[in-house]
CSV table of C-alpha atoms and ligand atoms in Angstrom, one decimal:
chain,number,residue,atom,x,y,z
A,693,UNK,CA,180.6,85.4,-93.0
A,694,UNK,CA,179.0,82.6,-90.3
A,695,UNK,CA,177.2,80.7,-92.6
A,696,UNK,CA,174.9,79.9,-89.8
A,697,UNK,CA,174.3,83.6,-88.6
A,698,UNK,CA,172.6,85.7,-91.6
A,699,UNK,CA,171.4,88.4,-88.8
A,700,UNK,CA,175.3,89.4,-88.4
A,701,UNK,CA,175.3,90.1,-92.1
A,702,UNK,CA,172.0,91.8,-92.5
A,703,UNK,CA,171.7,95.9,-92.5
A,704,UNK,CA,171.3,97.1,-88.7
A,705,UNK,CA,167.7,98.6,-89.1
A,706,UNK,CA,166.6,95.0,-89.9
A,707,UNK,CA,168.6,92.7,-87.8
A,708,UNK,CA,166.7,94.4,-84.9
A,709,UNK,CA,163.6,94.7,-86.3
A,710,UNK,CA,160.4,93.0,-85.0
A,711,UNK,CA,158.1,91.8,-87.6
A,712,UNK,CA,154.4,93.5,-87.9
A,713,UNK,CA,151.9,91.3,-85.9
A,714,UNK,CA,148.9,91.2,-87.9
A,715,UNK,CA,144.8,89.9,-86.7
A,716,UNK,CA,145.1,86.2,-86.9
A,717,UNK,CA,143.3,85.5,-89.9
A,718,UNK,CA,140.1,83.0,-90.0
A,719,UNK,CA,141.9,80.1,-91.8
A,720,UNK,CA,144.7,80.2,-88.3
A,721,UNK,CA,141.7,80.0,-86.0
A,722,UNK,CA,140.4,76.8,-87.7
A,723,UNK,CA,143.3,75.1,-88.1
A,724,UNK,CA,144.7,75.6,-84.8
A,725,UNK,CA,141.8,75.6,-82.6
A,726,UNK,CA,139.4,73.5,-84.3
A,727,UNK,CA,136.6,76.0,-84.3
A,728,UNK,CA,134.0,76.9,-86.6
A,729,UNK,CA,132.1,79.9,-87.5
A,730,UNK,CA,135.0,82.5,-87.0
A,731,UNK,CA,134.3,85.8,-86.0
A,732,UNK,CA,137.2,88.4,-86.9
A,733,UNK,CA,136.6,91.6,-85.5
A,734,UNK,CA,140.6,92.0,-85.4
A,735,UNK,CA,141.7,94.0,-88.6
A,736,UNK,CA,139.4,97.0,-89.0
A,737,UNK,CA,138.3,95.5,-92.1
A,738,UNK,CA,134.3,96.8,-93.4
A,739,UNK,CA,131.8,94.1,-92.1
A,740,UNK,CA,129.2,94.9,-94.9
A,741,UNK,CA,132.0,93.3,-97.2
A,742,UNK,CA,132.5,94.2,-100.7
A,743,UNK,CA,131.1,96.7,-102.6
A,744,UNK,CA,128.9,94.9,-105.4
A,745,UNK,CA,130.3,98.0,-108.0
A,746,UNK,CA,133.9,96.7,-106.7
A,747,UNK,CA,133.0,93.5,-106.9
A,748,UNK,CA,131.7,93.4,-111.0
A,749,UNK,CA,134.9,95.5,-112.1
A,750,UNK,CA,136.6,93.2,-110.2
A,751,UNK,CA,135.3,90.3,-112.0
A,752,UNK,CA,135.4,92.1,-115.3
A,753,UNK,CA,139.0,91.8,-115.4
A,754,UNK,CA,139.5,88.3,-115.2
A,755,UNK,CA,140.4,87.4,-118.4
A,756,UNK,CA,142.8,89.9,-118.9
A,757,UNK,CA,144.8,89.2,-115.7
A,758,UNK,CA,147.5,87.7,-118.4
A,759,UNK,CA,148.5,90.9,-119.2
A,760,UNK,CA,150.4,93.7,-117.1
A,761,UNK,CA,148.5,95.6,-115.0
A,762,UNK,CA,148.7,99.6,-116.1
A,763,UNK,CA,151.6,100.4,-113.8
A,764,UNK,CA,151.0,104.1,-114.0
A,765,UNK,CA,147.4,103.5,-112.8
A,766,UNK,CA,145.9,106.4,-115.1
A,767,UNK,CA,142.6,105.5,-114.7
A,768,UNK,CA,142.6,105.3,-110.9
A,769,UNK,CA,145.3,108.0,-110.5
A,770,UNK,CA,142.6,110.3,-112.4
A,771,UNK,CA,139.6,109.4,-110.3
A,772,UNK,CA,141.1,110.6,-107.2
A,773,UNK,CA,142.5,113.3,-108.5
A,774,UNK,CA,139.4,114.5,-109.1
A,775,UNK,CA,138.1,113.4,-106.1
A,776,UNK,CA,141.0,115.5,-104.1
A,777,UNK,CA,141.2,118.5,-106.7
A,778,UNK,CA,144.4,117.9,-107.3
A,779,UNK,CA,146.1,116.5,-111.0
A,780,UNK,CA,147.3,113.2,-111.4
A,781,UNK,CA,151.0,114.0,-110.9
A,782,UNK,CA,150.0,114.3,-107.0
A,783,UNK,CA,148.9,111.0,-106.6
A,784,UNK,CA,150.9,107.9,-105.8
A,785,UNK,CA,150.0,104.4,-105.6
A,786,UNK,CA,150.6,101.8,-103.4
A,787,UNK,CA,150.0,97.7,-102.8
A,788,UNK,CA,148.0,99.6,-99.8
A,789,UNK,CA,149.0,102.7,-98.1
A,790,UNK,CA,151.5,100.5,-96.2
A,791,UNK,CA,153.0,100.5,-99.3
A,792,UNK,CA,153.6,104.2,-100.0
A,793,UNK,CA,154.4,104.8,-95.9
A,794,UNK,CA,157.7,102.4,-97.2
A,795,UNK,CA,158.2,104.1,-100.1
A,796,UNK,CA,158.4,107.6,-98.1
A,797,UNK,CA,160.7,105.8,-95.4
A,798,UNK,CA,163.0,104.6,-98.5
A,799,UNK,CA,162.9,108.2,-100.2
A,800,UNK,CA,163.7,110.2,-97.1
A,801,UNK,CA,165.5,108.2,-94.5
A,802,UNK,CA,168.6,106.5,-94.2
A,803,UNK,CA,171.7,106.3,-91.3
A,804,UNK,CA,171.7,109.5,-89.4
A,805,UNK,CA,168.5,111.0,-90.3
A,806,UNK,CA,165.5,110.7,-88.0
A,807,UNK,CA,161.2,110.0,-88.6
A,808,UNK,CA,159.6,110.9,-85.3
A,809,UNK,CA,156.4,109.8,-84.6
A,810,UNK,CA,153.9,109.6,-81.1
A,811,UNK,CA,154.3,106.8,-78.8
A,812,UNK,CA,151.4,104.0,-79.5
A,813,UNK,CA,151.2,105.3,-83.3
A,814,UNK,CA,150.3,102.8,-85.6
A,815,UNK,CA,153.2,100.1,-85.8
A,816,UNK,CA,154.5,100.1,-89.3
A,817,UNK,CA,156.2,103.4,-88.8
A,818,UNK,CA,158.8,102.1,-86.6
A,819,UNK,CA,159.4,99.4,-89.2
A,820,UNK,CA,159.5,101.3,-91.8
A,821,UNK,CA,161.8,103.7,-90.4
A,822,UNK,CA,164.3,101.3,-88.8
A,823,UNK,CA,164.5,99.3,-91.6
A,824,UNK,CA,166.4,102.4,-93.4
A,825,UNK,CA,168.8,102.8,-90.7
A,826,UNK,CA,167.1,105.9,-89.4
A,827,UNK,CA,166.3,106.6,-85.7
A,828,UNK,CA,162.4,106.5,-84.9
A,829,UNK,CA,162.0,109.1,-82.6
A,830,UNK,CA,159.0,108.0,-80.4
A,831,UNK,CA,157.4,110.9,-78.8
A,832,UNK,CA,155.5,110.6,-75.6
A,833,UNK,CA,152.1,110.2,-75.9
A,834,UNK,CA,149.0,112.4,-74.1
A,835,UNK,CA,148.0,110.5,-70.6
A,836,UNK,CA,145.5,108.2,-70.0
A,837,UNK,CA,143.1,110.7,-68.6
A,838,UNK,CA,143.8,113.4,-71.7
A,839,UNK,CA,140.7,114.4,-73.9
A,840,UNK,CA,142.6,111.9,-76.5
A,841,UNK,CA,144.0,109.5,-74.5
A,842,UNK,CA,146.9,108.3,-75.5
A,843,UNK,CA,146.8,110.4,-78.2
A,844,UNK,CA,149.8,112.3,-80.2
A,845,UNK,CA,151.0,115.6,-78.1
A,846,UNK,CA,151.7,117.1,-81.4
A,847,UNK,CA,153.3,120.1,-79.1
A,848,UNK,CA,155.9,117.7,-78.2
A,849,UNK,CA,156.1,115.9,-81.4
A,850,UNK,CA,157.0,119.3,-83.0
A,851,UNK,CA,159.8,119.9,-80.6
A,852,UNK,CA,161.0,116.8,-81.5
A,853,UNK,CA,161.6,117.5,-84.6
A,854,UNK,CA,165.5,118.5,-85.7
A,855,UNK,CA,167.7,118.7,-87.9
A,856,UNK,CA,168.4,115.3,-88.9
A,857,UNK,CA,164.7,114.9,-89.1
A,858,UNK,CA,162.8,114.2,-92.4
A,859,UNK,CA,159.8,112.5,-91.8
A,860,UNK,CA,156.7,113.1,-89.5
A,861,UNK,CA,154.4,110.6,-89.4
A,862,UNK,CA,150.8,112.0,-87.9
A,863,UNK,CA,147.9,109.4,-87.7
A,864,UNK,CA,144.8,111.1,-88.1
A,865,UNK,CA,142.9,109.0,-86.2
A,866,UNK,CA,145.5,106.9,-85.3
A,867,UNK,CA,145.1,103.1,-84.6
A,868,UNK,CA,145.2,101.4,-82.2
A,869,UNK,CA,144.0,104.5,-80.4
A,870,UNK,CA,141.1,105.6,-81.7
A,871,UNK,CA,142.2,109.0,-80.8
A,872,UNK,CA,142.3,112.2,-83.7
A,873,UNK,CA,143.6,115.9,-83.9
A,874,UNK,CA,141.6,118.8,-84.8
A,875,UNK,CA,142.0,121.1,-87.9
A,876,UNK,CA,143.2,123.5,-86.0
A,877,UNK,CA,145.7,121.9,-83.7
A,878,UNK,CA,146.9,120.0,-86.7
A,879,UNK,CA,147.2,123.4,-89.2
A,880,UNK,CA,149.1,125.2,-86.5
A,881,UNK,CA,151.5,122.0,-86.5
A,882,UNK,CA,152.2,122.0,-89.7
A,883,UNK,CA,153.2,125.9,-89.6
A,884,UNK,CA,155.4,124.8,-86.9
A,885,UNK,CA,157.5,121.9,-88.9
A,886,UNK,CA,160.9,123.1,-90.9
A,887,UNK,CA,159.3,122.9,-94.3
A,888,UNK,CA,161.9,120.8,-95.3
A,889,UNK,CA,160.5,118.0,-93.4
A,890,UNK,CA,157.9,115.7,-95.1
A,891,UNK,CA,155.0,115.8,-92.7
A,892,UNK,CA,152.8,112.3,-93.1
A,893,UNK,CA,149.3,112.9,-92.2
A,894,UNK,CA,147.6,109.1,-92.5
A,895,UNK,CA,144.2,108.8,-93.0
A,896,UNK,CA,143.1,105.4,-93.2
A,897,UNK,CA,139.9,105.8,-91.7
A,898,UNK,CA,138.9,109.4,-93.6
A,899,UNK,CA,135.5,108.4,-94.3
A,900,UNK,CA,134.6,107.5,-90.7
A,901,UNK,CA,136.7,109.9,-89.1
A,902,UNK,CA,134.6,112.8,-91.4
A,903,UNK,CA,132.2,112.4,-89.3
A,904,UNK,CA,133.7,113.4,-85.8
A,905,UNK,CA,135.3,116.7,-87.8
A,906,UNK,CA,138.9,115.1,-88.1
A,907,UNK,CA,139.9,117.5,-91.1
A,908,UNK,CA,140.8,116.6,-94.7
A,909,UNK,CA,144.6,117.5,-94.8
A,910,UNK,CA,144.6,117.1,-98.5
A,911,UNK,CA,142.9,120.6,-98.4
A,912,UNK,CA,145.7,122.2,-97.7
A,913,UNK,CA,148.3,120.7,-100.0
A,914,UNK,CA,148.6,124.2,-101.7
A,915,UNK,CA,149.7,125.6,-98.1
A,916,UNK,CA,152.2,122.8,-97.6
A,917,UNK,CA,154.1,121.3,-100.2
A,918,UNK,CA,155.9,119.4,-97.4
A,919,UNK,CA,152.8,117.4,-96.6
A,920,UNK,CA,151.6,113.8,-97.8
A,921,UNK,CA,148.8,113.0,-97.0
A,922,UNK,CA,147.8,109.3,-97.2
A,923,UNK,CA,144.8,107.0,-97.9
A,924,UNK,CA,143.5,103.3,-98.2
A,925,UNK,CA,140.4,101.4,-99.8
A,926,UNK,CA,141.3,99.0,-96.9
A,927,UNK,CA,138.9,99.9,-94.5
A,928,UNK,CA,135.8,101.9,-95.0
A,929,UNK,CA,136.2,100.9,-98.7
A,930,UNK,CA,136.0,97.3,-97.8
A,931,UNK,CA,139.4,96.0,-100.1
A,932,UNK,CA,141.5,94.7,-97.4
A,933,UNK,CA,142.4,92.0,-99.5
A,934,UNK,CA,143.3,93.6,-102.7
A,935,UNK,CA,145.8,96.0,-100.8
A,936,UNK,CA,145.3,99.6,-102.6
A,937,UNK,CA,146.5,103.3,-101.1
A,938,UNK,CA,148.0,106.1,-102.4
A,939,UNK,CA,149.2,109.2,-101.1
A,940,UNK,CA,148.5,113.0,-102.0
A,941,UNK,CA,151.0,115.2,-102.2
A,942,UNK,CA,153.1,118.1,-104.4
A,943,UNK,CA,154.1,116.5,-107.8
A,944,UNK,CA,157.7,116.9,-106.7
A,945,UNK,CA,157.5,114.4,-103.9
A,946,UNK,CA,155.2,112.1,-106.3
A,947,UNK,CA,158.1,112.5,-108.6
A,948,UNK,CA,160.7,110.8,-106.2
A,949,UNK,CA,158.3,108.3,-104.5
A,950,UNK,CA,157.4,107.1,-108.1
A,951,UNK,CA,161.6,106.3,-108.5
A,952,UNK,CA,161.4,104.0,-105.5
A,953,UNK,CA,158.1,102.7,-106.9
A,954,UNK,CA,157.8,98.9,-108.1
A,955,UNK,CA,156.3,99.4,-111.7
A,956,UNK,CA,153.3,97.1,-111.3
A,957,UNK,CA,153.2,97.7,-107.7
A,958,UNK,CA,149.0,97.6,-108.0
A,959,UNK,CA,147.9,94.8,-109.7
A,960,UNK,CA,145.0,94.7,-112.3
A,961,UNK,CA,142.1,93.8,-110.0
A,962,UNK,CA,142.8,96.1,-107.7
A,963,UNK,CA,143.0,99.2,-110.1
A,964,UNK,CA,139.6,97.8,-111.2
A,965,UNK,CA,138.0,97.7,-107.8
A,966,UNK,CA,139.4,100.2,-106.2
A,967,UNK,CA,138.1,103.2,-108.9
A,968,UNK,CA,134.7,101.4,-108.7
A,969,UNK,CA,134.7,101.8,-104.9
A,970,UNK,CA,135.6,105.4,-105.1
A,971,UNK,CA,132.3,105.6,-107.1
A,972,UNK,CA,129.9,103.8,-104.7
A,973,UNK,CA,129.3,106.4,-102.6
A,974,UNK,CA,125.9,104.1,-101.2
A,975,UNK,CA,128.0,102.0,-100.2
A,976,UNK,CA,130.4,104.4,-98.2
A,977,UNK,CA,127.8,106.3,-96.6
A,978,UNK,CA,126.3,102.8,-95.3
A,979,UNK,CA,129.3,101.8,-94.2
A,980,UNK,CA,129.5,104.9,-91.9
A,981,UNK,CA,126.3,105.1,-90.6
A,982,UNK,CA,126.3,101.6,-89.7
A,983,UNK,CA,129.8,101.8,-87.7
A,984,UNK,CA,128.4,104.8,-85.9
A,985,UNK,CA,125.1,102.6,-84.9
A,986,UNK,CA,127.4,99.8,-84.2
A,987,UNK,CA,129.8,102.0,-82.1
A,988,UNK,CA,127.3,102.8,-80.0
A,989,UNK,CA,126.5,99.6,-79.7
A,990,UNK,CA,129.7,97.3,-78.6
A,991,UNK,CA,130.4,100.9,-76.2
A,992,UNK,CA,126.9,100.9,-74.3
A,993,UNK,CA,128.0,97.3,-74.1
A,994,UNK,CA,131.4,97.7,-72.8
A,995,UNK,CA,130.6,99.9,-70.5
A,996,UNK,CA,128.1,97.4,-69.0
A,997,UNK,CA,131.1,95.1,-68.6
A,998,UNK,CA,132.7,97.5,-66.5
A,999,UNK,CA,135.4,97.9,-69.4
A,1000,UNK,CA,136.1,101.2,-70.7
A,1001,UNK,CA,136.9,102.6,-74.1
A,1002,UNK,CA,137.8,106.5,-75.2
A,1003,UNK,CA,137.0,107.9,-78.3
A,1004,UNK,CA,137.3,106.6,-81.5
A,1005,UNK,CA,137.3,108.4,-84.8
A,1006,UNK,CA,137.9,105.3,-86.6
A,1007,UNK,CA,136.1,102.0,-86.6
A,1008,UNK,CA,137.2,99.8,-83.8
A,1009,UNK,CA,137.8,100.1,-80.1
A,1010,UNK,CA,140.3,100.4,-77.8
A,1011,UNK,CA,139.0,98.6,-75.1
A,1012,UNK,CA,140.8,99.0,-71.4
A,1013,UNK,CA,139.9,95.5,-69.4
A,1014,UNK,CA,141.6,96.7,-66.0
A,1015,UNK,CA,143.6,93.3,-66.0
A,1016,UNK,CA,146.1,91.2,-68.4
A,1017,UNK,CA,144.1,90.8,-72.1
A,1018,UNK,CA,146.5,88.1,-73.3
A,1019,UNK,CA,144.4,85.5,-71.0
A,1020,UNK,CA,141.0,87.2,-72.0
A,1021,UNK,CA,142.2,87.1,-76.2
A,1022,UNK,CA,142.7,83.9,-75.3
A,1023,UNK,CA,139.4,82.7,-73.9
A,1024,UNK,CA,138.1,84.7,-77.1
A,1025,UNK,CA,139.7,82.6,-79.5
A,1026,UNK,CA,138.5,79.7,-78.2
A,1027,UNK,CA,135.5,80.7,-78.6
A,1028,UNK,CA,136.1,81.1,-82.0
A,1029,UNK,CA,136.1,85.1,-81.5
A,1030,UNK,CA,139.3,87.4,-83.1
A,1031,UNK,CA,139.9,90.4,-81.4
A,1032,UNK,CA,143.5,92.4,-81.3
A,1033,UNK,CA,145.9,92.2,-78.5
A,1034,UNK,CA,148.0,95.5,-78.6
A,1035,UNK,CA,150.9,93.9,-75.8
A,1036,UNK,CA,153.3,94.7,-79.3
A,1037,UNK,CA,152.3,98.6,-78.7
A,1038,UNK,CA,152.9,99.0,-75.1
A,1039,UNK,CA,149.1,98.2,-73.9
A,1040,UNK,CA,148.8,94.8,-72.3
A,1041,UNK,CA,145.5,95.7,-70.5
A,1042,UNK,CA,143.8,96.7,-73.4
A,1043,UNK,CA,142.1,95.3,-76.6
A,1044,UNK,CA,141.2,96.4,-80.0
A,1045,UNK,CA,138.5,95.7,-80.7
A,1046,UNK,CA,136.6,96.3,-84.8
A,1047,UNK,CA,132.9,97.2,-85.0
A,1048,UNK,CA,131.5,94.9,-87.0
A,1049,UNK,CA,127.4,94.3,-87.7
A,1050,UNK,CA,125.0,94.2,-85.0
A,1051,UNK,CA,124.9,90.6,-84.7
A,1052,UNK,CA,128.2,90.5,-84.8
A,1053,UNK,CA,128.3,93.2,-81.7
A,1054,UNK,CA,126.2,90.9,-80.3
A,1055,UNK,CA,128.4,87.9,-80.4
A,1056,UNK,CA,131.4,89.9,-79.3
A,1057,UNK,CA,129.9,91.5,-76.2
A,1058,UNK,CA,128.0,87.6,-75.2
A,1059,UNK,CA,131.6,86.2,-75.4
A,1060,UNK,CA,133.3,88.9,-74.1
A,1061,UNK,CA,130.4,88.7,-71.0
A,1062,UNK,CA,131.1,85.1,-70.7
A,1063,UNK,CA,135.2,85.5,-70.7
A,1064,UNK,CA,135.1,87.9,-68.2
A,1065,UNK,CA,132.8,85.9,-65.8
A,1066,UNK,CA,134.9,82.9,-66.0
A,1067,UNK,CA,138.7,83.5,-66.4
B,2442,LIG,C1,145.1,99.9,-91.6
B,2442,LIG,C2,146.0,101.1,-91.6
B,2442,LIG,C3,146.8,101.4,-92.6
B,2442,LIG,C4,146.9,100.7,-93.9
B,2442,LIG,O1,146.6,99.7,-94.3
B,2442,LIG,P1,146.8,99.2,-95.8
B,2442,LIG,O2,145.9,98.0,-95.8
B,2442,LIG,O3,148.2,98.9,-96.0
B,2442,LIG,O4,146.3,100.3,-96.7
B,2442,LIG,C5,147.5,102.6,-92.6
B,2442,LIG,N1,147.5,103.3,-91.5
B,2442,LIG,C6,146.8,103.0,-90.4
B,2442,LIG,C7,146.8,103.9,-89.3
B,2442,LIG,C8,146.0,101.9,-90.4
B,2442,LIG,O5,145.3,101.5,-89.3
């Protein structure tokens, strides 16, 4: 072995593997550009913060953080359960859904079998697959000028689909996109899939998503015991940092997800939180309204700019400046603002941009004004 060359030595999924580019955070911004008064409208976190009920369980647990967390999560487990009509055994935990989206790559895929997935889909897929070995077969994605633009062409997607294929992974709506597929176009999909093929339906931003009539897969578990359908108290559920998911699905894929499973892959806190979240059902439905009122917003905004962005089921923007965003980010970040360049996906015209509070909205679009006037 060259001492010097660890790549050589490392499993071939990973040696070519490009890491996950996350929002800068706040802290970065400071240090590096000696600004104040960050604003981070980069990581579709919730801009109303932290549920209060989250935040008291949260605290409640402190002095018992010397002790394991539960690692079967039976409290948790339980409440959504309930909350999906499903038992327990069909819920799996993750340290976020990123988490369990690994822990379905691990269980499925290996060398020789495929995951296909749409081009521009959100970006841990590819790492998730190619760090098992497996192909990622990236499906062309609808054109610019589709209904969804740049959305999944789940047609395509399900011809792609053979037989060394396992996994599907369908964001619904996906990110950086915005864009979202129907209950219909998605039912008639999954009809179309082998059944021996684990179709992924992600649903990170479910409880804004609701709201434009993207479908609750988990409704039709009974239909499809090859689907797994996935969720996170990252966004609309304002946890980001504690890093909870979990997937629905048949027992018997629980089952083998749960081998691959860390045992304390949740950690105390976030059981805590994430069950009193699920309860503050105020707090959700604020957080919805407010991102509609605030998508509204940052796009009568936009489009006053002369930049355009398409529809969005979630709770950010994909925002198409006509010109190179890495100089506009940029100017942005010196201005103390954090937005998401999406270069990494394939998009170097284009910005994703979070909907955060109105003032916040406000500060975006009087930077963004001032950007675009000057570089
Ligand atoms: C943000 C996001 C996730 C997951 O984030 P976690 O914080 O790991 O739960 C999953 N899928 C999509 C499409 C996302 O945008």
């Amino acid at each position: 072995m060259n001492a010097c060359d660890p790549a050589s030595h490392a499993v071939a999924g990973v040696s070519g593997l490009k890491p996950y580019e996350p929002g800068k955070p706040i802290s970065e911004l400071e240090r590096e550009y000696g600004v104040s008064d960050v604003l981070k409208l980069a990581s579709n976190e919730n801009p109303l913060g932290v549920s209060p009920a989250a935040r008291a369980a949260m605290a409640g647990q402190l002095d018992d953080l010397w002790l394991y967390p539960d690692g079967g999560g039976f409290d948790l487990r339980r409440a959504l359960a309930a909350r999906h009509g499903v038992e327990p055994a069909c819920i799996t935990l993750g340290n976020g859904s990123n988490d369990v989206l690994v822990l379905l790559a691990e269980t499925f895929l290996a060398p020789g079998r495929s995951a296909v997935f749409s081009q521009y889909a959100f970006a841990v897929y590819p790492i998730a697959t190619h760090a098992t070995g497996a192909e990622a077969r990236i499906v062309p994605a609808l054109s610019q000028d589709a209904r969804q633009p740049l959305g999944h062409d789940l047609d395509a997607m399900a011809a792609a689909v053979d037989d060394d294929t396992r996994l599907v992974f369908v964001a619904n709506p996906n990110n950086p996109t915005g864009t979202w597929v129907g209950a219909d176009a998605l039912r008639r999909f999954l009809a179309d899939v082998p059944a021996d093929v684990v179709v992924v339906v992600d649903e990170a931003y479910f409880e804004y998503a609701q709201a434009m009539g993207v479908p609750d897969a988990s409704a039709w578990l009974g239909e499809f015991p090859n689907l797994v359908v996935s969720r996170t108290f990252s966004k609309a559920y304002g946890l980001a940092g504690i890093r909870v998911g979990y997937t629905v699905s048949s027992p018997a894929i629980a089952d083998l997800l749960n081998r691959v499973r860390q045992p304390f892959n949740v950690n105390s806190l976030a059981l805590a939180g994430a069950e009193a979240a699920l309860g503050d059902t105020a707090f959700i439905d604020r957080a919805v309204r407010e991102n509609a009122a605030g998508m509204a917003q940052l796009r009568k905004g936009l489009l006053a700019l002369g930049a355009s962005a398409a529809p969005s089921a979630g709770n950010f923007l994909l925002v198409d400046l006509g010109r190179d965003a890495a100089t506009v980010n940029e100017a942005l970040l010196r201005l103390g603002v954090i937005v998401r360049p999406v270069a990494n996906y394939g998009l170097p015209g284009h910005l994703r941009i979070t909907v955060g509070t109105a003032p916040q909205n406000d500060r975006l679009l009087a930077a963004l004004t001032q950007v675009l006037e000057t570089t």
